[in-house]
Structure formats: structure tokens, C-alpha cells
mmCIF file of C-alpha atoms in Angstrom:
data_model
loop_
_atom_site.group_PDB
_atom_site.id
_atom_site.type_symbol
_atom_site.label_atom_id
_atom_site.label_comp_id
_atom_site.label_asym_id
_atom_site.label_seq_id
_atom_site.Cartn_x
_atom_site.Cartn_y
_atom_site.Cartn_z
ATOM 1 C CA UNK A 1 52.035 -36.105 4.050
ATOM 2 C CA UNK A 2 50.365 -35.159 0.779
ATOM 3 C CA UNK A 3 50.268 -31.887 -1.092
ATOM 4 C CA UNK A 4 46.795 -30.669 -2.063
ATOM 5 C CA UNK A 5 46.035 -28.058 -4.733
ATOM 6 C CA UNK A 6 42.934 -25.968 -4.073
ATOM 7 C CA UNK A 7 41.559 -24.315 -7.218
ATOM 8 C CA UNK A 8 39.518 -21.332 -6.080
ATOM 9 C CA UNK A 9 41.209 -21.723 -2.715
ATOM 10 C CA UNK A 10 40.840 -18.129 -1.498
ATOM 11 C CA UNK A 11 37.038 -18.413 -1.483
ATOM 12 C CA UNK A 12 34.687 -19.088 1.409
ATOM 13 C CA UNK A 13 34.812 -22.877 1.413
ATOM 14 C CA UNK A 14 38.328 -23.063 -0.019
ATOM 15 C CA UNK A 15 39.918 -20.991 2.755
ATOM 16 C CA UNK A 16 38.230 -23.032 5.489
ATOM 17 C CA UNK A 17 39.299 -26.247 3.748
ATOM 18 C CA UNK A 18 42.874 -24.978 3.712
ATOM 19 C CA UNK A 19 42.709 -24.741 7.517
ATOM 20 C CA UNK A 20 41.261 -28.240 7.865
ATOM 21 C CA UNK A 21 43.894 -29.739 5.549
ATOM 22 C CA UNK A 22 46.743 -28.062 7.391
ATOM 23 C CA UNK A 23 45.314 -29.245 10.706
ATOM 24 C CA UNK A 24 45.233 -32.776 9.249
ATOM 25 C CA UNK A 25 48.898 -32.666 8.290
ATOM 26 C CA UNK A 26 48.569 -31.979 4.558
ATOM 27 C CA UNK A 27 50.440 -29.287 2.640
ATOM 28 C CA UNK A 28 48.296 -26.795 0.713
ATOM 29 C CA UNK A 29 48.792 -24.925 -2.569
ATOM 30 C CA UNK A 30 46.228 -22.413 -3.883
ATOM 31 C CA UNK A 31 45.346 -20.998 -7.287
ATOM 32 C CA UNK A 32 42.632 -18.349 -7.637
ATOM 33 C CA UNK A 33 41.781 -15.521 -10.029
ATOM 34 C CA UNK A 34 40.207 -13.464 -7.180
ATOM 35 C CA UNK A 35 37.019 -12.761 -9.167
ATOM 36 C CA UNK A 36 34.836 -13.332 -6.097
ATOM 37 C CA UNK A 37 37.342 -13.402 -3.236
ATOM 38 C CA UNK A 38 40.421 -11.704 -1.817
ATOM 39 C CA UNK A 39 43.973 -12.851 -1.177
ATOM 40 C CA UNK A 40 43.511 -11.723 2.446
ATOM 41 C CA UNK A 41 41.704 -14.966 3.319
ATOM 42 C CA UNK A 42 44.787 -17.096 2.614
ATOM 43 C CA UNK A 43 47.013 -14.621 4.440
ATOM 44 C CA UNK A 44 44.735 -15.071 7.470
ATOM 45 C CA UNK A 45 44.962 -18.853 7.088
ATOM 46 C CA UNK A 46 48.772 -18.600 7.074
ATOM 47 C CA UNK A 47 48.753 -16.547 10.280
ATOM 48 C CA UNK A 48 46.164 -18.771 11.935
ATOM 49 C CA UNK A 49 48.044 -21.975 11.151
ATOM 50 C CA UNK A 50 51.608 -20.553 11.219
ATOM 51 C CA UNK A 51 52.163 -22.131 7.813
ATOM 52 C CA UNK A 52 53.149 -20.990 4.347
ATOM 53 C CA UNK A 53 50.582 -21.558 1.590
ATOM 54 C CA UNK A 54 52.056 -21.121 -1.928
ATOM 55 C CA UNK A 55 49.454 -19.065 -3.801
ATOM 56 C CA UNK A 56 49.201 -18.459 -7.545
ATOM 57 C CA UNK A 57 47.039 -15.599 -8.802
ATOM 58 C CA UNK A 58 45.542 -16.655 -12.116
ATOM 59 C CA UNK A 59 42.801 -18.564 -13.884
ATOM 60 C CA UNK A 60 42.470 -22.328 -13.997
ATOM 61 C CA UNK A 61 41.558 -21.912 -17.685
ATOM 62 C CA UNK A 62 45.174 -20.812 -18.266
ATOM 63 C CA UNK A 63 46.808 -24.109 -19.259
ATOM 64 C CA UNK A 64 50.313 -22.674 -19.222
ATOM 65 C CA UNK A 65 49.856 -21.507 -15.630
ATOM 66 C CA UNK A 66 48.392 -24.854 -14.559
ATOM 67 C CA UNK A 67 51.311 -26.755 -16.093
ATOM 68 C CA UNK A 68 53.707 -24.493 -14.206
ATOM 69 C CA UNK A 69 51.919 -25.129 -10.902
ATOM 70 C CA UNK A 70 51.967 -28.902 -11.367
ATOM 71 C CA UNK A 71 55.635 -28.814 -12.374
ATOM 72 C CA UNK A 72 56.702 -26.655 -9.436
ATOM 73 C CA UNK A 73 54.550 -28.130 -6.682
ATOM 74 C CA UNK A 74 54.351 -31.938 -7.207
ATOM 75 C CA UNK A 75 50.653 -32.199 -6.369
ATOM 76 C CA UNK A 76 49.076 -35.386 -4.939
ATOM 77 C CA UNK A 77 45.388 -34.383 -4.797
ATOM 78 C CA UNK A 78 43.333 -31.585 -6.355
ATOM 79 C CA UNK A 79 40.224 -30.084 -4.760
ATOM 80 C CA UNK A 80 38.365 -28.249 -7.503
ATOM 81 C CA UNK A 81 36.427 -25.275 -6.094
ATOM 82 C CA UNK A 82 37.063 -22.815 -8.929
ATOM 83 C CA UNK A 83 33.975 -21.680 -10.815
ATOM 84 C CA UNK A 84 31.296 -19.031 -11.055
ATOM 85 C CA UNK A 85 28.645 -19.817 -8.458
ATOM 86 C CA UNK A 86 25.785 -17.286 -8.249
ATOM 87 C CA UNK A 87 22.490 -19.018 -9.042
ATOM 88 C CA UNK A 88 20.636 -15.867 -10.076
ATOM 89 C CA UNK A 89 23.519 -14.431 -12.079
ATOM 90 C CA UNK A 90 23.876 -17.691 -13.996
ATOM 91 C CA UNK A 91 20.368 -17.233 -15.416
ATOM 92 C CA UNK A 92 21.381 -13.881 -16.902
ATOM 93 C CA UNK A 93 24.926 -14.865 -17.924
ATOM 94 C CA UNK A 94 24.671 -18.496 -19.067
ATOM 95 C CA UNK A 95 27.489 -18.269 -21.633
ATOM 96 C CA UNK A 96 29.942 -17.001 -19.028
ATOM 97 C CA UNK A 97 28.976 -19.764 -16.621
ATOM 98 C CA UNK A 98 29.191 -22.591 -19.130
ATOM 99 C CA UNK A 99 32.477 -21.401 -20.601
ATOM 100 C CA UNK A 100 34.189 -20.647 -17.279
ATOM 101 C CA UNK A 101 33.055 -23.708 -15.349
ATOM 102 C CA UNK A 102 33.527 -26.217 -18.166
ATOM 103 C CA UNK A 103 36.798 -24.854 -19.541
ATOM 104 C CA UNK A 104 38.433 -24.658 -16.115
ATOM 105 C CA UNK A 105 37.478 -28.284 -15.428
ATOM 106 C CA UNK A 106 38.688 -29.556 -18.796
ATOM 107 C CA UNK A 107 42.021 -27.741 -18.519
ATOM 108 C CA UNK A 108 42.450 -29.002 -14.962
ATOM 109 C CA UNK A 109 41.812 -32.670 -15.757
ATOM 110 C CA UNK A 110 43.963 -32.515 -18.886
ATOM 111 C CA UNK A 111 46.827 -31.044 -16.855
ATOM 112 C CA UNK A 112 46.359 -33.593 -14.057
ATOM 113 C CA UNK A 113 46.619 -36.472 -16.531
ATOM 114 C CA UNK A 114 49.691 -34.965 -18.179
ATOM 115 C CA UNK A 115 51.432 -34.772 -14.793
ATOM 116 C CA UNK A 116 50.144 -38.137 -13.540
ATOM 117 C CA UNK A 117 48.106 -36.593 -10.735
ATOM 118 C CA UNK A 118 45.222 -38.997 -10.313
ATOM 119 C CA UNK A 119 43.094 -37.768 -7.399
ATOM 120 C CA UNK A 120 40.372 -35.108 -7.603
ATOM 121 C CA UNK A 121 37.709 -33.924 -5.176
ATOM 122 C CA UNK A 122 35.022 -31.924 -6.954
ATOM 123 C CA UNK A 123 32.973 -29.210 -5.274
ATOM 124 C CA UNK A 124 29.497 -30.216 -6.442
ATOM 125 C CA UNK A 125 26.065 -29.258 -5.157
ATOM 126 C CA UNK A 126 22.690 -30.585 -4.081
ATOM 127 C CA UNK A 127 21.302 -28.563 -7.002
ATOM 128 C CA UNK A 128 22.153 -31.539 -9.257
ATOM 129 C CA UNK A 129 19.192 -33.489 -7.835
ATOM 130 C CA UNK A 130 15.934 -33.481 -9.776
ATOM 131 C CA UNK A 131 13.530 -31.215 -7.826
ATOM 132 C CA UNK A 132 10.826 -33.888 -8.203
ATOM 133 C CA UNK A 133 12.702 -36.201 -5.810
ATOM 134 C CA UNK A 134 11.508 -36.843 -2.267
ATOM 135 C CA UNK A 135 12.721 -34.178 0.204
ATOM 136 C CA UNK A 136 15.394 -36.481 1.654
ATOM 137 C CA UNK A 137 18.051 -36.538 -1.044
ATOM 138 C CA UNK A 138 19.904 -39.834 -1.386
ATOM 139 C CA UNK A 139 22.789 -40.566 -3.753
ATOM 140 C CA UNK A 140 21.407 -42.665 -6.592
ATOM 141 C CA UNK A 141 18.242 -40.581 -6.910
ATOM 142 C CA UNK A 142 17.562 -39.039 -10.332
ATOM 143 C CA UNK A 143 19.636 -35.969 -11.162
ATOM 144 C CA UNK A 144 19.080 -33.244 -13.735
ATOM 145 C CA UNK A 145 16.098 -31.027 -14.539
ATOM 146 C CA UNK A 146 18.190 -28.286 -12.928
ATOM 147 C CA UNK A 147 16.615 -24.888 -12.366
ATOM 148 C CA UNK A 148 19.544 -22.712 -13.528
ATOM 149 C CA UNK A 149 22.756 -22.785 -15.584
ATOM 150 C CA UNK A 150 24.827 -22.942 -12.380
ATOM 151 C CA UNK A 151 23.106 -26.205 -11.435
ATOM 152 C CA UNK A 152 23.550 -27.594 -14.935
ATOM 153 C CA UNK A 153 27.303 -26.883 -14.804
ATOM 154 C CA UNK A 154 27.582 -28.950 -11.613
ATOM 155 C CA UNK A 155 25.479 -31.721 -13.165
ATOM 156 C CA UNK A 156 27.536 -31.813 -16.359
ATOM 157 C CA UNK A 157 30.932 -31.546 -14.659
ATOM 158 C CA UNK A 158 30.013 -34.554 -12.548
ATOM 159 C CA UNK A 159 29.328 -36.405 -15.813
ATOM 160 C CA UNK A 160 32.617 -35.204 -17.323
ATOM 161 C CA UNK A 161 34.467 -36.565 -14.294
ATOM 162 C CA UNK A 162 32.618 -39.896 -14.439
ATOM 163 C CA UNK A 163 33.446 -40.241 -18.142
ATOM 164 C CA UNK A 164 37.101 -39.412 -17.504
ATOM 165 C CA UNK A 165 37.322 -41.956 -14.673
ATOM 166 C CA UNK A 166 35.909 -44.568 -17.074
ATOM 167 C CA UNK A 167 38.316 -43.618 -19.879
ATOM 168 C CA UNK A 168 41.379 -43.206 -17.635
ATOM 169 C CA UNK A 169 41.203 -45.932 -14.961
ATOM 170 C CA UNK A 170 44.068 -44.368 -13.021
ATOM 171 C CA UNK A 171 41.880 -41.330 -12.247
ATOM 172 C CA UNK A 172 40.078 -41.352 -8.886
ATOM 173 C CA UNK A 173 37.320 -38.936 -7.937
ATOM 174 C CA UNK A 174 35.036 -37.943 -5.093
ATOM 175 C CA UNK A 175 32.240 -35.502 -5.923
ATOM 176 C CA UNK A 176 30.929 -33.814 -2.790
ATOM 177 C CA UNK A 177 27.344 -32.610 -3.104
ATOM 178 C CA UNK A 178 27.029 -29.695 -0.684
ATOM 179 C CA UNK A 179 23.783 -28.662 0.879
ATOM 180 C CA UNK A 180 23.790 -25.246 2.643
ATOM 181 C CA UNK A 181 27.144 -24.230 4.162
ATOM 182 C CA UNK A 182 26.975 -21.389 6.705
ATOM 183 C CA UNK A 183 29.058 -20.036 9.565
ATOM 184 C CA UNK A 184 32.728 -19.082 9.806
ATOM 185 C CA UNK A 185 35.925 -20.138 11.500
ATOM 186 C CA UNK A 186 35.504 -19.619 15.281
ATOM 187 C CA UNK A 187 38.501 -17.251 15.278
ATOM 188 C CA UNK A 188 36.416 -14.796 13.240
ATOM 189 C CA UNK A 189 39.279 -14.119 10.822
ATOM 190 C CA UNK A 190 37.867 -15.995 7.812
ATOM 191 C CA UNK A 191 34.238 -16.341 6.766
ATOM 192 C CA UNK A 192 31.735 -15.627 4.040
ATOM 193 C CA UNK A 193 32.185 -12.157 2.570
ATOM 194 C CA UNK A 194 30.890 -12.227 -1.023
ATOM 195 C CA UNK A 195 32.091 -9.390 -3.258
ATOM 196 C CA UNK A 196 28.772 -9.278 -5.102
ATOM 197 C CA UNK A 197 25.171 -9.963 -4.110
ATOM 198 C CA UNK A 198 24.992 -12.775 -1.514
ATOM 199 C CA UNK A 199 23.653 -16.079 -2.811
ATOM 200 C CA UNK A 200 22.164 -17.412 0.386
ATOM 201 C CA UNK A 201 20.404 -16.520 3.606
ATOM 202 C CA UNK A 202 23.096 -16.191 6.263
ATOM 203 C CA UNK A 203 25.001 -13.195 4.832
ATOM 204 C CA UNK A 204 21.707 -11.257 4.790
ATOM 205 C CA UNK A 205 21.019 -12.212 8.412
ATOM 206 C CA UNK A 206 24.543 -11.096 9.346
ATOM 207 C CA UNK A 207 24.110 -7.758 7.568
ATOM 208 C CA UNK A 208 20.849 -7.082 9.416
ATOM 209 C CA UNK A 209 22.566 -7.981 12.696
ATOM 210 C CA UNK A 210 25.329 -5.370 12.218
ATOM 211 C CA UNK A 211 23.006 -2.711 10.796
ATOM 212 C CA UNK A 212 24.041 -2.845 7.129
ATOM 213 C CA UNK A 213 20.441 -3.768 6.249
ATOM 214 C CA UNK A 214 17.389 -2.560 8.180
ATOM 215 C CA UNK A 215 15.492 -5.849 7.864
ATOM 216 C CA UNK A 216 15.557 -9.358 6.461
ATOM 217 C CA UNK A 217 13.148 -10.422 3.724
ATOM 218 C CA UNK A 218 11.792 -13.950 4.246
ATOM 219 C CA UNK A 219 10.421 -15.185 0.950
ATOM 220 C CA UNK A 220 7.182 -17.044 1.624
ATOM 221 C CA UNK A 221 5.491 -18.070 4.857
ATOM 222 C CA UNK A 222 2.794 -20.299 3.348
ATOM 223 C CA UNK A 223 4.818 -23.390 2.394
ATOM 224 C CA UNK A 224 3.646 -26.838 3.562
ATOM 225 C CA UNK A 225 6.213 -26.903 6.377
ATOM 226 C CA UNK A 226 5.730 -26.692 10.174
ATOM 227 C CA UNK A 227 6.090 -22.893 10.307
ATOM 228 C CA UNK A 228 5.345 -22.065 6.657
ATOM 229 C CA UNK A 229 8.929 -21.131 5.719
ATOM 230 C CA UNK A 230 11.313 -23.129 3.519
ATOM 231 C CA UNK A 231 13.329 -25.918 5.109
ATOM 232 C CA UNK A 232 16.963 -26.553 4.169
ATOM 233 C CA UNK A 233 19.912 -28.593 5.401
ATOM 234 C CA UNK A 234 22.459 -26.193 6.920
ATOM 235 C CA UNK A 235 26.003 -27.350 7.649
ATOM 236 C CA UNK A 236 28.784 -25.470 9.415
ATOM 237 C CA UNK A 237 31.478 -24.528 6.908
ATOM 238 C CA UNK A 238 34.156 -26.009 9.186
ATOM 239 C CA UNK A 239 32.337 -29.357 9.144
ATOM 240 C CA UNK A 240 32.148 -29.104 5.362
ATOM 241 C CA UNK A 241 35.861 -28.300 5.236
ATOM 242 C CA UNK A 242 36.621 -31.375 7.338
ATOM 243 C CA UNK A 243 34.719 -33.487 4.792
ATOM 244 C CA UNK A 244 37.207 -32.394 2.116
ATOM 245 C CA UNK A 245 40.169 -33.491 4.220
ATOM 246 C CA UNK A 246 38.480 -36.864 4.764
ATOM 247 C CA UNK A 247 37.789 -37.138 1.021
ATOM 248 C CA UNK A 248 41.502 -36.569 0.292
ATOM 249 C CA UNK A 249 42.430 -39.312 2.740
ATOM 250 C CA UNK A 250 39.858 -41.616 1.125
ATOM 251 C CA UNK A 251 41.250 -41.035 -2.376
ATOM 252 C CA UNK A 252 44.804 -41.715 -1.276
ATOM 253 C CA UNK A 253 43.737 -45.118 0.078
ATOM 254 C CA UNK A 254 41.301 -46.268 -2.631
ATOM 255 C CA UNK A 255 42.263 -46.748 -6.267
ATOM 256 C CA UNK A 256 39.710 -46.829 -9.065
ATOM 257 C CA UNK A 257 36.979 -44.981 -7.175
ATOM 258 C CA UNK A 258 34.432 -42.499 -8.497
ATOM 259 C CA UNK A 259 31.927 -41.560 -5.797
ATOM 260 C CA UNK A 260 29.157 -38.997 -5.384
ATOM 261 C CA UNK A 261 28.669 -38.154 -1.704
ATOM 262 C CA UNK A 262 26.182 -35.840 0.016
ATOM 263 C CA UNK A 263 27.647 -33.489 2.593
ATOM 264 C CA UNK A 264 24.980 -32.151 4.912
ATOM 265 C CA UNK A 265 23.785 -32.453 8.485
ATOM 266 C CA UNK A 266 21.064 -34.956 7.606
ATOM 267 C CA UNK A 267 18.162 -32.882 8.915
ATOM 268 C CA UNK A 268 16.219 -29.803 7.880
ATOM 269 C CA UNK A 269 15.995 -26.376 9.527
ATOM 270 C CA UNK A 270 13.418 -23.781 8.492
ATOM 271 C CA UNK A 271 14.211 -20.151 7.711
ATOM 272 C CA UNK A 272 12.384 -19.060 10.861
ATOM 273 C CA UNK A 273 14.237 -21.662 12.940
ATOM 274 C CA UNK A 274 17.537 -20.298 11.615
ATOM 275 C CA UNK A 275 16.500 -16.721 12.465
ATOM 276 C CA UNK A 276 15.468 -17.803 15.974
ATOM 277 C CA UNK A 277 18.755 -19.711 16.459
ATOM 278 C CA UNK A 278 20.717 -16.625 15.391
ATOM 279 C CA UNK A 279 18.803 -14.455 17.859
ATOM 280 C CA UNK A 280 19.399 -16.939 20.681
ATOM 281 C CA UNK A 281 23.080 -17.515 19.905
ATOM 282 C CA UNK A 282 23.831 -13.796 19.755
ATOM 283 C CA UNK A 283 21.304 -12.475 22.297
ATOM 284 C CA UNK A 284 19.550 -10.083 19.911
ATOM 285 C CA UNK A 285 16.385 -9.548 17.924
ATOM 286 C CA UNK A 286 16.373 -9.361 14.123
ATOM 287 C CA UNK A 287 13.977 -7.212 12.125
ATOM 288 C CA UNK A 288 12.331 -9.216 9.363
ATOM 289 C CA UNK A 289 9.299 -9.146 7.115
ATOM 290 C CA UNK A 290 7.648 -11.699 4.917
ATOM 291 C CA UNK A 291 7.814 -11.264 1.144
ATOM 292 C CA UNK A 292 6.240 -13.201 -1.740
ATOM 293 C CA UNK A 293 7.642 -16.594 -2.629
ATOM 294 C CA UNK A 294 10.576 -16.686 -5.026
ATOM 295 C CA UNK A 295 10.113 -18.650 -8.214
ATOM 296 C CA UNK A 296 11.796 -22.038 -8.063
ATOM 297 C CA UNK A 297 12.155 -22.317 -4.266
ATOM 298 C CA UNK A 298 11.279 -25.808 -3.063
ATOM 299 C CA UNK A 299 9.426 -26.156 0.260
ATOM 300 C CA UNK A 300 11.867 -28.641 1.759
ATOM 301 C CA UNK A 301 14.937 -30.732 1.003
ATOM 302 C CA UNK A 302 17.761 -32.121 3.085
ATOM 303 C CA UNK A 303 20.597 -34.631 2.846
ATOM 304 C CA UNK A 304 20.698 -38.274 3.629
ATOM 305 C CA UNK A 305 24.243 -38.295 5.043
ATOM 306 C CA UNK A 306 24.669 -42.059 5.518
ATOM 307 C CA UNK A 307 27.141 -42.524 2.659
ATOM 308 C CA UNK A 308 29.456 -39.788 3.953
ATOM 309 C CA UNK A 309 29.497 -41.459 7.336
ATOM 310 C CA UNK A 310 30.078 -44.941 5.927
ATOM 311 C CA UNK A 311 32.764 -44.116 3.335
ATOM 312 C CA UNK A 312 34.526 -41.108 4.840
ATOM 313 C CA UNK A 313 33.808 -41.485 8.537
ATOM 314 C CA UNK A 314 32.217 -38.024 8.341
ATOM 315 C CA UNK A 315 29.783 -36.585 10.844
ATOM 316 C CA UNK A 316 28.902 -33.020 11.752
ATOM 317 C CA UNK A 317 30.265 -31.718 15.060
ATOM 318 C CA UNK A 318 28.846 -28.191 15.168
ATOM 319 C CA UNK A 319 25.282 -27.059 15.937
ATOM 320 C CA UNK A 320 23.038 -24.521 14.216
ATOM 321 C CA UNK A 321 23.722 -22.110 17.070
ATOM 322 C CA UNK A 322 27.468 -22.601 16.533
ATOM 323 C CA UNK A 323 26.949 -21.652 12.868
ATOM 324 C CA UNK A 324 25.069 -18.501 13.881
ATOM 325 C CA UNK A 325 27.520 -17.469 16.612
ATOM 326 C CA UNK A 326 30.583 -17.942 14.409
ATOM 327 C CA UNK A 327 28.987 -16.182 11.425
ATOM 328 C CA UNK A 328 28.142 -13.145 13.563
ATOM 329 C CA UNK A 329 31.618 -13.024 15.119
ATOM 330 C CA UNK A 330 33.129 -12.862 11.638
ATOM 331 C CA UNK A 331 30.687 -10.176 10.482
ATOM 332 C CA UNK A 332 31.439 -8.084 13.571
ATOM 333 C CA UNK A 333 35.166 -8.229 12.818
ATOM 334 C CA UNK A 334 34.528 -7.255 9.201
ATOM 335 C CA UNK A 335 32.366 -4.326 10.285
ATOM 336 C CA UNK A 336 34.719 -3.199 13.070
ATOM 337 C CA UNK A 337 31.959 -3.677 15.648
ATOM 338 C CA UNK A 338 33.520 -6.358 17.780
#
């Protein structure tokens, strides 16, 4: 049994990963500054799994705190989720994004090395790929030419980790490049509940479904795709969480590794297909209207997921309708409409 530290572990993906790790027999420790999440998510994880999750409230940039955590908890693997993550906000607050995301990573790796903790899973993103690539994103394709400071922080942190693995051969890393995580735990007790403006499509769909918004804006219906709306690779957050548990197992068995791995379903779903799936899964109709294209939106991209299958034994187990059903169940609980 290994002990895994989740930085930013009270967040959407972090809380679901905590469940997956506990189900896999790992112990979990969390540190989070609660800037974009609430402690309630980990309390729900504890109740759901009947397990205690030591939780530290503080910032990963605080080196004194991080040294205390590593001293007290005897960590085996770190999963690094902590960081500012709103694409649009990053354009308006680049200094905050670069300082927060870089400094937290540098402090974390420095502390890991000082305490001889040699395994890190980094929460990266498909935004690191050059938009000029073919729609099917494959590891090894060109990266960079990112469209926002958020994307550049992911790109540069990947490079920081690669450089550190080269300089410190004892350090092992897996960088998981997420595509579009959606959904919630089927219990409905944890899910995506951003404190600020949502960064992706599903929270808006959920808010229309429960009446918080009167309609959904679909940005562009004239793209060169089958129905004219953008196509993305959506993955259930519980499948994504399982990928992190598999990545921890991989690191504990392979020394001297530094891998970038796509985590997606391996196929694209359009905005209209997602809306239709939500309606079918939840037996309802959603009000929507088409709006002008948003600057920077690509018509289509999706993951080639072969490497995740080959190295980690990863494959998705949940359907688009599962994502929609679970997301709505969570939103109903949050709105008191269940």
C-alpha cells in the first residue's frame, strides 16, 4: 500500500481521484488552499469510502508547510493538481497564473527531492498541443503555440519536469494530458461545482437543466463538422480518476521513466451530440440558442488513447450518457431538486 499526496485534492478531478485511489487500496493525503473548491468534497469522499483523508489547508507555494506534510506523512507518490485553471481568466491575469502555477511546482519538486520522494503524476492538458496539428492528437506531435497563459503554464511545467527527470535520475514522472472531463461520481455527492465562472460546457448544460439559466449558448454552428458544432473528446471524470490510480501503480513499478500520456476516450463528440445525449439520459429538453463563434475555438480535436492503453492498461468504461446522467444527478443534489 502506498501513500499518495494530492495537491489541489479538494477540486473536481482531485476529489474523484481520491475515491479511485482509496478503492485501489492506496492511502490519500490532501493539501489545498480552497481558492476554487471547498473542503466539503473531501468530507464527502471520507463518508463515501469510510476512510480518513488527512487534509492540510494551505498553499503548495508555502515551502514550510510542504516540508511539514512530507515529514508527517511519509509520501510515496505525488499527484500534482494544484494550480489556477481558468482559460479565459488566465488571459486577463497572466502574472497570477505564471507565478502561482510555476512557483507551486518548483516548491513541490524541491520538497520532494529533499525528502527522497521520487514519483510525480502531473495534471497536464491537451492544450499543450500545437493547434496546427491534425485533429487526432498523438503524443510526440508538436507542442506549444498555446492560445492562453493557462496552456503555456502546462506546456512549461511539463518541460520543467522533463528537465528535472534528466538532472535527477531518481525522479520518475507521468504527465497526463487531459482532454474534456465531465460527469460526476454516480452517488451524486461529489462533482463539478466551480466557485467562479465555469470553464467548460457541461456545468452550463447542468445549470439550464435545473433552471439556473434559461438557455444554453452554443458558440458556432457553421464549423466543418457533421452538424456544424465543435467536436471534442469527452471523458467521464471517474474514468479520468482511474487513470491517475493506474499512473501511480505504473510509477511504483518503473524506475527512470518520464512519460507524457493522453487521457481521453479516443473519439470526438459534438456539442449538439452532447446536448442530445443529456436530453436522452435525463428525459428532458434543453433550451439552447446558437451564438457567434468564440475566438480560438478549434473545429475538432480528440485523443489518440493508444499509449494510455499500452502503458497503463487504461480504457474508458463509462458512456457519454453516463456522463450526462451522473452530472445531472449531482446538480440536482446541489440545487435541492432531487
